[in-house]
Short mmCIF file of C-alpha atoms in Angstrom, two decimals:
data_model
loop_
_atom_site.label_atom_id
_atom_site.label_comp_id
_atom_site.label_asym_id
_atom_site.label_seq_id
_atom_site.Cartn_x
_atom_site.Cartn_y
_atom_site.Cartn_z
CA MET A 1 0.00 0.00 0.00
CA PHE A 2 1.18 3.53 -0.81
CA GLY A 3 0.72 4.92 2.68
CA LEU A 4 2.49 2.03 4.34
CA ASP A 5 5.43 1.41 1.98
CA TYR A 6 6.25 4.89 0.70
CA PHE A 7 6.07 6.75 3.97
CA LYS A 8 7.82 4.00 5.93
CA ILE A 9 10.71 3.91 3.45
CA LYS A 10 10.92 7.69 3.39
CA LEU A 11 11.01 7.75 7.19
CA ILE A 12 13.79 5.13 7.28
CA ILE A 13 15.92 7.04 4.76
CA GLU A 14 15.54 10.25 6.74
CA LYS A 15 15.91 8.70 10.22
CA TYR A 16 19.07 6.73 9.47
CA ASP A 17 20.55 9.28 7.03
CA ILE A 18 20.81 6.64 4.30
CA ASP A 19 23.53 7.38 1.72
CA ILE A 20 22.29 5.05 -1.03
CA VAL A 21 19.30 2.76 -1.62
CA HIS A 22 19.90 -0.69 -3.15
CA ILE A 23 16.71 -2.02 -4.77
CA HIS A 24 16.44 -5.73 -5.58
CA GLY A 25 14.00 -6.52 -8.39
CA ILE A 26 11.42 -4.37 -10.15
CA TRP A 27 7.68 -4.32 -10.99
CA TYR A 28 6.44 -4.91 -7.45
CA PRO A 29 5.11 -1.98 -5.34
CA LEU A 30 7.83 -2.00 -2.68
CA ALA A 31 10.55 -1.51 -5.30
CA HIS A 32 8.63 1.36 -6.88
CA TRP A 33 7.96 3.17 -3.63
CA SER A 34 11.59 2.73 -2.60
CA ALA A 35 12.64 4.46 -5.82
CA ARG A 36 10.07 7.25 -5.37
CA ALA A 37 11.14 7.87 -1.78
CA ALA A 38 14.79 8.00 -2.82
CA ILE A 39 14.01 10.45 -5.65
CA TYR A 40 11.97 12.63 -3.32
CA LEU A 41 14.81 12.81 -0.79
CA ASN A 42 17.58 13.29 -3.40
CA THR A 43 19.12 9.98 -2.34
CA PRO A 44 20.93 7.95 -5.03
CA TYR A 45 19.62 4.46 -5.69
CA ILE A 46 20.83 1.50 -7.67
CA ILE A 47 18.69 -1.30 -9.07
CA GLN A 48 19.60 -4.98 -9.21
CA PRO A 49 16.87 -6.39 -11.51
CA ARG A 50 17.48 -10.04 -10.54
CA GLY A 51 16.57 -11.25 -14.03
CA MET A 52 13.35 -9.24 -14.27
CA LEU A 53 14.58 -7.33 -17.34
CA GLU A 54 15.50 -10.49 -19.27
CA PRO A 55 13.56 -10.82 -22.58
CA TRP A 56 11.63 -13.89 -21.38
CA ALA A 57 10.70 -12.17 -18.11
CA ILE A 58 9.45 -9.05 -19.89
CA GLN A 59 7.32 -11.15 -22.26
CA PHE A 60 5.77 -13.09 -19.37
CA LYS A 61 2.47 -11.31 -18.58
CA ARG A 62 3.67 -8.64 -21.02
CA PHE A 63 0.41 -6.67 -21.13
CA LYS A 64 0.54 -5.90 -17.40
CA LYS A 65 4.24 -5.07 -17.63
CA ARG A 66 3.72 -2.68 -20.53
CA ILE A 67 1.17 -0.80 -18.45
CA ALA A 68 3.56 -0.75 -15.47
CA MET A 69 6.44 0.40 -17.67
CA TYR A 70 4.34 3.27 -18.98
CA LEU A 71 2.93 4.32 -15.61
CA TYR A 72 6.01 4.16 -13.38
CA GLN A 73 8.66 1.54 -14.12
CA ARG A 74 10.45 3.33 -16.97
CA VAL A 75 10.89 6.46 -14.87
CA ASP A 76 12.19 4.42 -11.91
CA LEU A 77 14.75 2.76 -14.18
CA GLU A 78 15.87 5.96 -15.85
CA ARG A 79 16.30 7.83 -12.58
CA ALA A 80 18.51 5.09 -11.07
CA SER A 81 22.17 5.97 -10.57
CA GLY A 82 23.31 2.56 -11.82
CA PHE A 83 22.49 -1.12 -12.21
CA ILE A 84 23.96 -4.39 -10.97
CA ALA A 85 23.80 -7.49 -13.17
CA THR A 86 24.96 -10.94 -12.13
CA ALA A 87 26.19 -11.91 -15.60
CA GLU A 88 27.11 -10.30 -18.94
CA GLN A 89 23.92 -11.77 -20.39
CA GLU A 90 21.82 -9.76 -17.92
CA ALA A 91 23.92 -6.63 -18.47
CA HIS A 92 23.21 -6.88 -22.20
CA ALA A 93 19.47 -7.14 -21.48
CA ILE A 94 19.64 -3.95 -19.39
CA ARG A 95 21.55 -2.04 -22.06
CA SER A 96 19.13 -3.24 -24.76
CA LEU A 97 16.43 -1.14 -23.07
CA LEU A 98 18.52 2.00 -23.79
CA LEU A 99 19.36 2.46 -20.12
CA LEU A 100 22.72 4.20 -20.33
CA GLN A 101 23.76 4.27 -16.67
CA LYS A 102 26.72 2.23 -15.49
CA VAL A 103 26.08 -1.51 -15.23
CA ALA A 104 28.34 -3.51 -12.93
CA VAL A 105 28.55 -7.26 -13.53
CA ILE A 106 28.85 -8.83 -10.08
CA PRO A 107 28.10 -12.58 -9.90
CA ASN A 108 26.56 -14.17 -6.84
CA GLY A 109 28.84 -16.16 -4.58
CA VAL A 110 28.17 -19.42 -2.76
CA ALA A 111 29.37 -20.90 0.50
CA PRO A 112 32.01 -23.65 0.39
CA VAL A 113 30.85 -27.25 0.89
CA ILE A 114 32.88 -30.11 2.37
CA ASN A 115 31.81 -33.45 0.91
CA ASN A 116 33.37 -36.46 -0.80
CA VAL A 117 32.54 -36.66 -4.50
CA SER A 118 33.93 -40.21 -4.76
CA GLU A 119 31.13 -41.56 -2.55
CA ARG A 120 28.51 -40.83 -5.23
CA GLY A 121 27.26 -43.22 -7.84
CA GLU A 122 27.28 -46.39 -5.73
CA CYS A 123 23.47 -46.62 -5.44
CA SER A 124 21.54 -48.88 -7.80
CA VAL A 125 19.11 -46.04 -8.57
CA LYS A 126 20.67 -42.69 -9.40
CA THR A 127 19.05 -39.31 -8.79
CA ALA A 128 18.52 -36.35 -11.11
CA LEU A 129 17.69 -33.27 -9.04
CA PHE A 130 15.69 -30.18 -9.96
CA MET A 131 15.86 -27.59 -7.19
CA SER A 132 14.30 -24.19 -7.84
CA ARG A 133 10.99 -22.35 -7.75
CA ILE A 134 8.11 -24.39 -9.21
CA HIS A 135 7.29 -21.96 -12.02
CA PRO A 136 6.93 -22.20 -15.83
CA LYS A 137 9.98 -19.97 -16.25
CA LYS A 138 12.14 -22.73 -14.79
CA GLY A 139 11.16 -25.25 -17.48
CA VAL A 140 9.85 -27.76 -14.94
CA TYR A 141 6.83 -28.74 -17.08
CA GLU A 142 9.11 -29.50 -20.01
CA LEU A 143 11.39 -31.54 -17.74
CA VAL A 144 8.53 -33.75 -16.52
CA ARG A 145 7.24 -34.32 -20.06
CA ALA A 146 10.75 -35.12 -21.33
CA TRP A 147 11.24 -37.58 -18.47
CA ALA A 148 7.94 -39.25 -19.41
CA ARG A 149 9.14 -39.66 -23.00
CA LEU A 150 12.48 -41.15 -21.93
CA ARG A 151 11.57 -43.08 -18.75
CA PRO A 152 15.29 -43.82 -18.16
CA ASP A 153 16.13 -47.09 -16.39
CA GLY A 154 18.01 -46.82 -13.12
CA TRP A 155 17.18 -43.14 -12.63
CA ARG A 156 14.65 -41.16 -10.64
CA LEU A 157 13.82 -37.45 -10.83
CA ARG A 158 13.28 -35.38 -7.68
CA ILE A 159 11.63 -31.96 -7.98
CA VAL A 160 12.38 -29.78 -4.98
CA GLY A 161 11.38 -26.17 -4.48
CA PRO A 162 8.74 -23.76 -3.22
CA ASP A 163 5.43 -23.31 -4.97
CA ASP A 164 5.03 -20.18 -7.10
CA GLY A 165 1.49 -19.35 -8.18
CA GLY A 166 -0.03 -22.78 -7.63
CA HIS A 167 2.26 -24.61 -10.08
CA LEU A 168 3.39 -27.18 -7.50
CA LYS A 169 -0.07 -28.75 -7.53
CA GLN A 170 -0.17 -28.64 -11.32
CA ILE A 171 3.18 -30.47 -11.54
CA GLN A 172 1.89 -33.11 -9.13
CA ASN A 173 -1.18 -33.56 -11.34
CA LEU A 174 1.02 -33.77 -14.45
CA VAL A 175 3.10 -36.55 -12.84
CA LEU A 176 -0.08 -38.51 -12.07
CA ARG A 177 -1.50 -37.97 -15.56
CA LEU A 178 1.71 -39.21 -17.19
CA GLU A 179 1.87 -42.18 -14.77
CA LEU A 180 5.29 -41.22 -13.42
CA GLU A 181 4.62 -41.90 -9.74
CA GLY A 182 7.47 -44.40 -9.46
CA HIS A 183 9.87 -42.28 -11.51
CA VAL A 184 9.30 -38.67 -10.39
CA ALA A 185 8.91 -37.34 -6.84
CA VAL A 186 7.53 -33.83 -6.34
CA VAL A 187 8.91 -32.96 -2.92
CA GLY A 188 8.14 -29.25 -2.49
CA PRO A 189 10.32 -26.87 -0.47
CA LEU A 190 13.17 -28.10 1.71
CA TYR A 191 15.47 -26.12 3.99
CA GLY A 192 18.63 -26.49 6.04
CA ASP A 193 19.96 -30.02 6.47
CA ASP A 194 17.19 -31.53 4.32
CA ARG A 195 18.21 -29.31 1.41
CA GLU A 196 21.88 -30.21 1.83
CA THR A 197 20.96 -33.90 1.86
CA GLU A 198 19.23 -33.54 -1.51
CA TYR A 199 22.34 -32.00 -3.04
CA ALA A 200 24.64 -34.54 -1.41
CA SER A 201 22.68 -37.50 -2.77
CA ALA A 202 22.16 -36.17 -6.33
CA ASP A 203 24.08 -37.58 -9.32
CA LEU A 204 22.93 -34.95 -11.84
CA PHE A 205 21.49 -31.47 -11.42
CA VAL A 206 18.98 -30.28 -14.03
CA LEU A 207 17.74 -26.68 -14.41
CA PRO A 208 15.99 -26.34 -17.81
CA THR A 209 15.21 -22.64 -17.27
CA TYR A 210 13.99 -20.21 -19.90
CA SER A 211 15.54 -17.18 -18.23
CA GLU A 212 18.01 -16.79 -15.39
CA ASN A 213 20.02 -13.73 -14.42
CA PHE A 214 22.57 -15.96 -12.67
CA GLY A 215 21.19 -19.28 -11.48
CA VAL A 216 22.56 -19.61 -7.96
CA ALA A 217 21.20 -23.17 -7.78
CA VAL A 218 23.66 -24.10 -10.54
CA ALA A 219 26.53 -22.64 -8.53
CA GLU A 220 25.39 -24.50 -5.42
CA ALA A 221 25.19 -27.80 -7.31
CA LEU A 222 28.73 -27.30 -8.65
CA THR A 223 30.10 -26.71 -5.15
CA TYR A 224 28.61 -30.10 -4.17
CA GLY A 225 30.46 -31.68 -7.10
CA ILE A 226 27.35 -32.45 -9.16
CA PRO A 227 27.48 -32.34 -12.99
CA VAL A 228 24.93 -29.83 -14.26
CA LEU A 229 22.59 -29.78 -17.23
CA THR A 230 21.10 -26.35 -17.83
CA THR A 231 19.98 -24.21 -20.76
CA LYS A 232 21.15 -21.16 -22.66
CA GLY A 233 18.56 -19.24 -20.69
CA ALA A 234 21.15 -19.24 -17.88
CA PRO A 235 24.61 -17.63 -18.20
CA TRP A 236 26.56 -20.87 -17.72
CA SER A 237 28.32 -21.47 -21.04
CA SER A 238 31.49 -22.10 -19.02
CA LEU A 239 30.05 -25.50 -18.04
CA ILE A 240 31.31 -26.67 -21.43
CA ASP A 241 34.73 -25.04 -21.03
CA ASN A 242 35.19 -26.58 -17.58
CA GLU A 243 33.90 -29.99 -18.73
CA CYS A 244 31.46 -30.36 -15.86
CA GLY A 245 28.08 -30.13 -17.55
CA TRP A 246 25.83 -29.48 -20.54
CA TRP A 247 24.52 -26.14 -21.85
CA ILE A 248 21.58 -26.67 -24.22
CA ASP A 249 18.73 -24.81 -25.88
CA PRO A 250 15.57 -24.43 -23.76
CA GLY A 251 12.60 -26.67 -24.47
CA GLU A 252 11.30 -30.21 -24.18
CA ASP A 253 12.87 -31.52 -27.39
CA SER A 254 16.31 -30.26 -26.38
CA LEU A 255 15.96 -32.08 -23.05
CA VAL A 256 14.96 -35.28 -24.80
CA LYS A 257 18.13 -35.08 -26.91
CA ALA A 258 20.53 -34.06 -24.10
CA LEU A 259 19.32 -36.13 -21.14
CA PRO A 260 20.29 -39.56 -22.57
CA GLU A 261 23.94 -38.46 -22.82
CA ALA A 262 23.94 -36.96 -19.32
CA LEU A 263 22.30 -40.07 -17.85
CA SER A 264 24.40 -42.63 -19.69
CA ILE A 265 27.93 -41.61 -18.66
CA ASP A 266 29.59 -44.09 -16.33
CA ASN A 267 30.32 -43.52 -12.65
CA ALA A 268 34.01 -42.82 -13.19
CA GLU A 269 33.35 -40.06 -15.75
CA ARG A 270 30.59 -38.60 -13.59
CA ARG A 271 32.97 -38.45 -10.62
CA GLU A 272 35.63 -36.74 -12.76
CA MET A 273 33.07 -34.15 -13.84
CA GLY A 274 32.09 -33.68 -10.19
CA ILE A 275 35.71 -33.13 -9.16
CA ARG A 276 36.14 -30.51 -11.88
CA ALA A 277 32.87 -28.86 -10.77
CA LYS A 278 33.99 -28.81 -7.15
CA SER A 279 37.36 -27.29 -8.04
CA TRP A 280 35.65 -24.37 -9.78
CA PRO A 281 36.61 -21.28 -7.69
CA LEU A 282 33.02 -20.20 -7.03
CA THR A 283 33.61 -19.44 -3.34
CA LEU A 284 36.51 -17.17 -4.31
CA THR A 285 34.20 -15.55 -6.85
CA GLY A 286 31.79 -14.84 -4.00
CA LEU A 287 34.45 -13.02 -1.98
CA MET A 288 35.48 -11.03 -5.06
CA SER A 289 31.80 -10.21 -5.65
CA LEU A 290 31.50 -8.61 -2.22
CA ASP A 291 34.52 -6.43 -2.96
CA LYS A 292 33.15 -5.43 -6.38
CA LEU A 293 29.73 -4.68 -4.91
CA TRP A 294 31.21 -2.41 -2.26
CA THR A 295 33.40 -0.60 -4.82
CA PHE A 296 30.45 -0.05 -7.14
CA ILE A 297 28.14 1.23 -4.40
CA ARG A 298 30.76 3.67 -3.15
CA LYS A 299 30.79 5.35 -6.58
CA PHE A 300 27.24 6.54 -6.01
CA SER A 301 26.89 6.85 -2.24
CA ARG A 302 27.15 10.25 -0.65
CA CYS A 303 27.07 11.77 2.80
CA ARG A 304 23.81 13.63 3.29
CA SER A 305 24.78 15.60 6.39
CA LYS A 306 24.47 19.37 6.27
CA ASP A 307 28.21 20.07 6.15
CA GLN A 308 28.84 17.89 3.07
CA VAL A 309 28.22 18.48 -0.64
CA PHE A 310 26.74 16.23 -3.25
CA ASP A 311 27.82 16.11 -6.89
CA ASN A 312 28.03 13.74 -9.85
CA MET A 313 24.43 12.55 -9.64
CA LEU A 314 23.55 13.05 -13.32
CA SER A 315 21.29 10.29 -14.59
CA ARG A 316 19.58 9.59 -17.91
CA TYR A 317 16.02 10.88 -18.18
CA LYS A 318 13.35 10.44 -20.83
CA LEU A 319 10.20 12.54 -20.87
CA THR A 320 7.12 10.33 -20.63
CA LEU A 321 3.74 10.99 -22.18
CA ARG A 322 2.26 11.33 -18.71
CA ASN A 323 4.84 14.00 -17.87
CA LYS A 324 4.13 15.90 -21.08
CA PHE A 325 0.38 15.75 -20.54
CA ALA A 326 0.71 16.99 -16.94
CA ARG A 327 2.88 19.91 -18.07
CA ILE A 328 0.35 20.89 -20.72
CA ILE A 329 -2.31 21.15 -18.00
CA TRP A 330 0.07 22.99 -15.65
CA THR A 331 1.08 25.46 -18.39
CA ALA A 332 -2.58 26.31 -18.96
CA VAL A 333 -3.11 26.80 -15.21
CA TRP A 334 0.07 28.93 -14.99
CA PHE A 335 -1.08 31.25 -17.80
CA LEU A 336 -4.73 31.52 -16.70
CA LEU A 337 -4.59 31.42 -12.88
CA TYR A 338 -1.03 31.65 -11.60
CA ARG A 339 0.70 34.31 -13.72
CA PRO A 340 -2.12 36.93 -13.64
CA SER A 341 -2.49 36.78 -9.85
CA PRO A 342 -1.43 39.87 -7.86
CA SER A 343 2.01 39.66 -6.24
CA LEU A 344 0.61 39.72 -2.72
CA LEU A 345 -1.54 36.59 -3.22
CA HIS A 346 1.19 34.13 -2.27
CA GLY A 347 -1.35 31.90 -0.54
CA TRP A 348 -3.28 31.47 -3.78
CA ARG A 349 -0.14 30.45 -5.67
CA ARG A 350 0.91 28.10 -2.87
CA PHE A 351 -2.49 26.43 -3.24
CA LEU A 352 -2.11 26.02 -7.02
CA LEU A 353 1.38 24.55 -6.66
CA ARG A 354 0.21 22.11 -4.00
CA CYS A 355 -2.61 20.97 -6.31
CA PHE A 356 0.10 19.86 -8.75
CA GLY A 357 2.16 17.99 -6.18
CA ALA A 358 4.56 20.66 -4.93
CA LYS A 359 5.58 20.58 -1.27
CA ILE A 360 5.23 24.19 -0.08
CA GLY A 361 5.88 25.35 3.47
CA SER A 362 4.00 28.06 5.31
CA GLY A 363 4.99 31.62 4.48
CA ALA A 364 6.70 30.61 1.22
CA HIS A 365 6.72 33.33 -1.45
CA PRO A 366 6.41 31.99 -5.03
CA TYR A 367 6.07 35.16 -7.13
CA PRO A 368 3.68 35.20 -10.14
CA SER A 369 6.38 35.70 -12.79
CA ALA A 370 8.50 32.80 -11.48
CA MET A 371 8.41 30.12 -14.18
CA ILE A 372 8.11 26.62 -12.70
CA TRP A 373 8.55 23.78 -15.20
CA ALA A 374 7.14 20.95 -13.04
CA PRO A 375 5.48 21.78 -9.70
CA TRP A 376 5.65 18.13 -8.60
CA ASN A 377 9.46 18.48 -8.54
CA LEU A 378 9.46 21.57 -6.30
CA GLU A 379 9.86 21.79 -2.54
CA MET A 380 9.88 25.17 -0.77
CA GLY A 381 10.57 25.35 2.94
CA ASP A 382 8.89 27.76 5.35
CA ASP A 383 9.51 31.45 4.47
CA SER A 384 11.50 30.61 1.32
CA CYS A 385 11.21 32.72 -1.82
CA LEU A 386 11.22 32.34 -5.60
CA SER A 387 11.39 35.95 -6.75
CA HIS A 388 10.32 37.71 -9.95
CA TYR A 389 11.23 36.04 -13.25
CA VAL A 390 13.13 33.17 -11.69
CA ASP A 391 13.34 30.30 -14.19
CA CYS A 392 12.85 27.08 -12.23
CA TYR A 393 13.69 24.36 -14.76
CA ASN A 394 13.06 21.45 -12.43
CA VAL A 395 13.12 18.34 -14.61
CA ALA A 396 14.69 16.86 -11.46
CA LYS A 397 13.75 18.02 -7.99
CA ILE A 398 14.59 21.51 -6.74
CA THR A 399 14.53 22.03 -2.99
CA LEU A 400 14.65 25.35 -1.15
CA GLY A 401 15.32 25.08 2.56
CA ARG A 402 13.73 27.21 5.25
CA GLY A 403 14.32 30.91 4.64
CA ALA A 404 16.20 30.33 1.36
CA THR A 405 15.84 33.08 -1.25
CA VAL A 406 16.29 33.01 -5.02
CA SER A 407 16.34 36.55 -6.40
CA GLN A 408 15.03 37.87 -9.71
CA TYR A 409 16.15 36.53 -13.11
CA SER A 410 18.08 33.61 -11.63
CA PHE A 411 18.04 30.32 -13.53
CA LEU A 412 17.84 27.02 -11.62
CA CYS A 413 18.68 24.33 -14.18
CA THR A 414 18.46 20.64 -13.24
CA ALA A 415 19.00 19.27 -16.76
CA THR A 416 21.64 19.15 -19.46
CA HIS A 417 22.50 16.90 -22.40
CA ASP A 418 25.16 14.26 -22.91
CA TYR A 419 27.21 15.87 -25.67
CA THR A 420 29.31 12.69 -26.10
CA LYS A 421 26.28 11.00 -27.70
CA GLN A 422 24.98 11.94 -31.13
CA GLU A 423 21.36 11.86 -29.97
CA LEU A 424 22.17 14.23 -27.02
CA PRO A 425 20.20 12.31 -24.37
CA LEU A 426 18.81 14.33 -21.49
CA LEU A 427 20.69 14.10 -18.18
CA VAL A 428 19.24 15.36 -14.91
CA ALA A 429 20.32 15.91 -11.31
CA PRO A 430 18.58 17.67 -8.39
CA ILE A 431 19.41 21.09 -6.96
CA LEU A 432 19.34 21.82 -3.23
CA ILE A 433 19.49 25.34 -1.86
CA ASP A 434 19.89 24.93 1.88
CA SER A 435 18.24 26.95 4.63
CA PHE A 436 18.98 30.70 4.75
CA ALA A 437 21.05 30.60 1.55
CA TRP A 438 20.64 33.58 -0.80
CA ILE A 439 20.92 33.31 -4.56
CA THR A 440 21.19 36.92 -5.67
CA ALA A 441 20.11 38.40 -9.02
CA ASP A 442 20.70 36.71 -12.37
CA VAL A 443 22.63 33.68 -11.06
CA PHE A 444 22.89 30.37 -12.94
CA ILE A 445 22.73 27.17 -10.82
CA GLY A 446 23.62 23.96 -12.68
CA PRO A 447 22.48 20.34 -12.22
CA GLY A 448 23.56 18.48 -9.11
CA VAL A 449 24.56 21.61 -7.18
CA ARG A 450 24.02 22.01 -3.47
CA VAL A 451 24.30 25.51 -2.06
CA GLY A 452 25.15 25.09 1.62
CA GLU A 453 23.26 26.55 4.53
CA GLY A 454 23.59 30.32 4.79
CA ALA A 455 25.76 30.65 1.67
CA VAL A 456 25.46 33.70 -0.61
CA ILE A 457 26.02 33.63 -4.39
CA ASN A 458 26.85 37.06 -5.80
CA ALA A 459 24.95 38.50 -8.78
CA ARG A 460 25.51 37.06 -12.25
CA SER A 461 27.63 34.19 -11.02
CA SER A 462 27.48 30.69 -12.49
CA VAL A 463 27.52 27.76 -10.08
CA PHE A 464 28.54 24.35 -11.44
CA SER A 465 29.74 22.64 -8.25
CA SER A 466 28.46 22.66 -4.70
CA ILE A 467 29.14 25.58 -2.35
CA GLU A 468 30.12 25.20 1.30
CA PRO A 469 27.83 26.56 4.05
CA TRP A 470 28.16 30.11 5.32
CA VAL A 471 30.46 31.42 2.62
CA VAL A 472 30.10 34.14 -0.03
CA ALA A 473 30.87 32.99 -3.58
CA LYS A 474 31.21 34.79 -6.91
CA GLY A 475 32.47 34.34 -10.45
CA ASN A 476 32.14 31.94 -13.38
CA PRO A 477 32.54 29.30 -12.13
CA ALA A 478 31.60 30.56 -8.69
CA LYS A 479 34.20 30.15 -5.93
CA ALA A 480 33.99 31.04 -2.26
CA TYR A 481 36.09 34.13 -1.44
CA LYS A 482 35.04 34.95 2.11
CA VAL A 483 33.07 33.71 5.07
CA ARG A 484 29.57 35.06 5.68
CA ILE A 485 29.39 36.43 9.20
CA MET A 486 25.96 37.35 10.55
CA GLU A 487 25.80 40.28 12.90
CA LYS A 488 23.91 39.69 16.11
CA VAL A 489 20.76 41.75 16.49
#
């Protein structure tokens, strides 16, 4: 719910002075409200899609996702400071959506396992293990049908994993319909020691997935020394290079062709494949992943305390149809109701701005000739002022603290263009003018600038980087040249 998720997340970010928000997954409400709260509070956020931007995932229930992409998801993606992918395959899927932020490829790690590979293969009936969510994306229906077509002697299939959307029951019914009760066991979810026992007793791991950003179950199986059969929907082509598995096309027919080879190898070869799987440095990869994750996050994190500055927050932005439509309505209201109003009617203009989503404190003075591009991206603290003919180009959020003043003809610009690209994509970053700061006449403030508390910017200066609190700055680019000292009254 909006009231529960958005306001709780916003409160947490403010209470604990969060430097960066790390969002796992997309589409669901909590991820969206986390992004909106971060945007509102000028807090950088990174998104780790967890496979939800893979082509198969986008096509699954595509009508609902197109609506979500139009209403909110595209904006959340474009306003992110960066992305984390777990494989190059997922990074390519992110870039294919024309999301131009940095994408770090950081694979998942797994915990080391101590077990003896040589003990496997002595049972008269060998075990092929599927362990993942019971969902069509994982190819579990195709696996059961392929097993029914093959009915391999001396093998059993165990399907382990939590139900997702009622598919566990459907798989159980499919097993009964195909008369596989003695060949296939649908176990459901297992945890802890029971889960480890399944891995330890398996002779082959099968994950016939259609789409996988990483496939941590594959990594876990390899650490147990189990040969793996998975599909090209998972980023595990190195199974072939390391000679410890099979990497095939998704689908039932591909399984029917590949499974006989995987099931027919002798115990000695299977053990050799298991030893090679177990020697794969996946646990080392996990430690390296933690280091890469920390390095990547530090690129975007910032201290949000009052005595620090924030810069380098430019992110790609694309104007949506909803944004354009809202600005058409606002422009009409500005010309007909806002601009003609007498200068003294600040309360009336505060009301109009609030109707369009602006956060306006008591006693704020938005003057009638001040041009505000998007009221929903404006926050004015108590007793703050946007004076005559100020151009407030707030494609990203502009915040004025308590008692902050922006004098006539100043230009607050939150957007620019990436001149290194032929199409000149729009880049945006918020502007924060802290409490009691004074932007004097005809000053230019660029994207990503924070003017510190009590700072003064002299007339006709241009500010491209943040200004420390309680200083007086001037020039192009503006530099502090003295301390602002307030006389006691």
